[in-house]
Tab-separated table of C-alpha atoms in Angstrom:
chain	number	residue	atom	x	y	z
A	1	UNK	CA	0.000	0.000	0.000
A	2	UNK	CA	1.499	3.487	-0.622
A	3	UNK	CA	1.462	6.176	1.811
A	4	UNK	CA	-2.111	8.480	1.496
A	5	UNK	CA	-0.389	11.193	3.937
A	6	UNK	CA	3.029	13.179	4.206
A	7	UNK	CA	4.153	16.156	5.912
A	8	UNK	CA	6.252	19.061	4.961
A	9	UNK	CA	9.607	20.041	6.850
A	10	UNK	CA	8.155	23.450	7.684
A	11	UNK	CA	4.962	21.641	9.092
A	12	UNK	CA	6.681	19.182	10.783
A	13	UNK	CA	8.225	21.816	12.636
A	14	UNK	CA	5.210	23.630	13.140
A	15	UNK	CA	3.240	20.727	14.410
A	16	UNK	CA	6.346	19.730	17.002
A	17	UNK	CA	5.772	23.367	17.969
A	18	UNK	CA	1.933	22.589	18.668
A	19	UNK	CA	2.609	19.233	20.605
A	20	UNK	CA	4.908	20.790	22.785
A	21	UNK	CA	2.189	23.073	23.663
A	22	UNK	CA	-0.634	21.253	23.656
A	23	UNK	CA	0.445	17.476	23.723
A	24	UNK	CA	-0.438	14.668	21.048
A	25	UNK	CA	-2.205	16.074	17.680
A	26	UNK	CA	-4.946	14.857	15.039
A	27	UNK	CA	-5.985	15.823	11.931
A	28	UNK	CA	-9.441	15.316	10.475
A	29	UNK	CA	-10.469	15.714	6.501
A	30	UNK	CA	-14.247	16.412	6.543
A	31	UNK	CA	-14.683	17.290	3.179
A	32	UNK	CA	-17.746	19.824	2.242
A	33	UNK	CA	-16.747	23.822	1.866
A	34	UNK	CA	-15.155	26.716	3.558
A	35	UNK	CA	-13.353	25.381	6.790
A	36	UNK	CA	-13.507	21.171	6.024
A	37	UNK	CA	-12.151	21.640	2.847
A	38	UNK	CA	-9.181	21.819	4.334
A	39	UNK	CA	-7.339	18.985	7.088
A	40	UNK	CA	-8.017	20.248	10.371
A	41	UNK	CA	-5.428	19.954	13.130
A	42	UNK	CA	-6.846	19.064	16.685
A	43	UNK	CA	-5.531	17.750	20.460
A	44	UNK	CA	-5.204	14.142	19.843
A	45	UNK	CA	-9.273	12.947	21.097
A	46	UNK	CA	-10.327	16.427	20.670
A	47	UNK	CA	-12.492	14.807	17.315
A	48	UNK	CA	-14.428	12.023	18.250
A	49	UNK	CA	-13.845	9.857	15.049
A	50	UNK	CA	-15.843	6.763	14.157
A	51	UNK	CA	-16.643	4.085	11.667
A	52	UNK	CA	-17.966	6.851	9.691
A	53	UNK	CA	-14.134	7.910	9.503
A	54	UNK	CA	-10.811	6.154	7.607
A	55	UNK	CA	-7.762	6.541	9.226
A	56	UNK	CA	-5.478	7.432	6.494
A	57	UNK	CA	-2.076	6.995	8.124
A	58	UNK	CA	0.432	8.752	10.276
A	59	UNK	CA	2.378	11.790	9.561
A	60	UNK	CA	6.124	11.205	11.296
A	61	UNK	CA	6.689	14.935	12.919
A	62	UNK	CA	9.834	13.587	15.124
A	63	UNK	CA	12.132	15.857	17.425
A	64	UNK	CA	15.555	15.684	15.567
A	65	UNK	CA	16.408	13.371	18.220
A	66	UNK	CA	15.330	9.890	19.614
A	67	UNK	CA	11.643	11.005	20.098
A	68	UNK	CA	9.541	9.455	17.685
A	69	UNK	CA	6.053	11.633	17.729
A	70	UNK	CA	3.198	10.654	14.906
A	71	UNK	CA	0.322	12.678	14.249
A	72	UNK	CA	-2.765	10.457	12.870
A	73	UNK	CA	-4.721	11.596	10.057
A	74	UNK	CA	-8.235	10.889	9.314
A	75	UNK	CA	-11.234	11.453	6.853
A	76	UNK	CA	-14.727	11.400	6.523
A	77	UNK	CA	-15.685	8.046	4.939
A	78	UNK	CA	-17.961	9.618	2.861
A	79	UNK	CA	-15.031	12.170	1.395
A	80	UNK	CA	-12.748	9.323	0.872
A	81	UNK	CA	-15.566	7.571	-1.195
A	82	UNK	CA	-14.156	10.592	-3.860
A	83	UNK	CA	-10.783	10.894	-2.250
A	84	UNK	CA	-9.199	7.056	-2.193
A	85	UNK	CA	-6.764	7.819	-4.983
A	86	UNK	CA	-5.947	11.137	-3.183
A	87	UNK	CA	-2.498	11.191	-1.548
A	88	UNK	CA	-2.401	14.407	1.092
A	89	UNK	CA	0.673	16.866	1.994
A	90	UNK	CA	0.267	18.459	4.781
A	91	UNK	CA	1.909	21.608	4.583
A	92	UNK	CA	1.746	25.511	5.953
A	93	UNK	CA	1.942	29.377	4.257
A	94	UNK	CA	2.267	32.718	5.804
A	95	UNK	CA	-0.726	34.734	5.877
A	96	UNK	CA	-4.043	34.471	8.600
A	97	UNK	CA	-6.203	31.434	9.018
A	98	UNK	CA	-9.352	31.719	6.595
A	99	UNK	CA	-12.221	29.615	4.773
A	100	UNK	CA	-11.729	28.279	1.307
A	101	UNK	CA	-8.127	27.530	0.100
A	102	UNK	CA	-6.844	30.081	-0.386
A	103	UNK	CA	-2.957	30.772	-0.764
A	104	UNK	CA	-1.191	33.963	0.611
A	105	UNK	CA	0.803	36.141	-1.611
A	106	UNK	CA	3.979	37.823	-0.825
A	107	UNK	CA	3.348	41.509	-1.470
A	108	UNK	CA	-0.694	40.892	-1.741
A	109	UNK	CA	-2.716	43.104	0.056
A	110	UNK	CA	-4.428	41.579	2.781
């Protein structure tokens, strides 16, 4: 089976960041518009997930040392009924938090 999930070296960092601040992490894929379009990070538990979920894998955030820290990442069943063939990056951009996916733009007004 191939890997459905991977993380970025800037959001690995970011996510460490997170953990060390709020312990162990999540992400959930609802699917639908504005805010579940996008994977949404939680405290690990924080998202009750169910068998109308698919755990999708683990993204390896590490420490740069012998801690091994994994993040889990999960979907809505019924999104990965449109999404199985979909492999995810989780990754980060400057610019504020917003609905839709939209990508900031260095010298863009915001």
């Amino acid at each position: 089976m191939s890997e459905r999930v991977a993380v970025t070296p800037e959001a690995a960092e970011l996510l460490r960041d997170l953990w060390d601040a709020n312990g162990p992490l999540m992400f959930h894929q609802s699917g639908g518009c504005c805010d579940g379009s996008s994977p949404m990070c939680f405290p690990d538990g924080e998202f009750l997930t169910s068998d109308a979920d698919v755990h999708l894998g683990e993204l390896e955030i590490g420490a740069g040392d012998s801690d091994d820290r994994q993040v889990p990442v999960w979907m809505s069943a019924e999104q990965y009924a449109y999404w199985r063939h979909t492999h995810l990056t989780i990754d980060v951009v400057n610019g504020r938090g917003a609905g839709f996916s939209s990508r900031h733009r260095p010298g863009a007004d915001s």
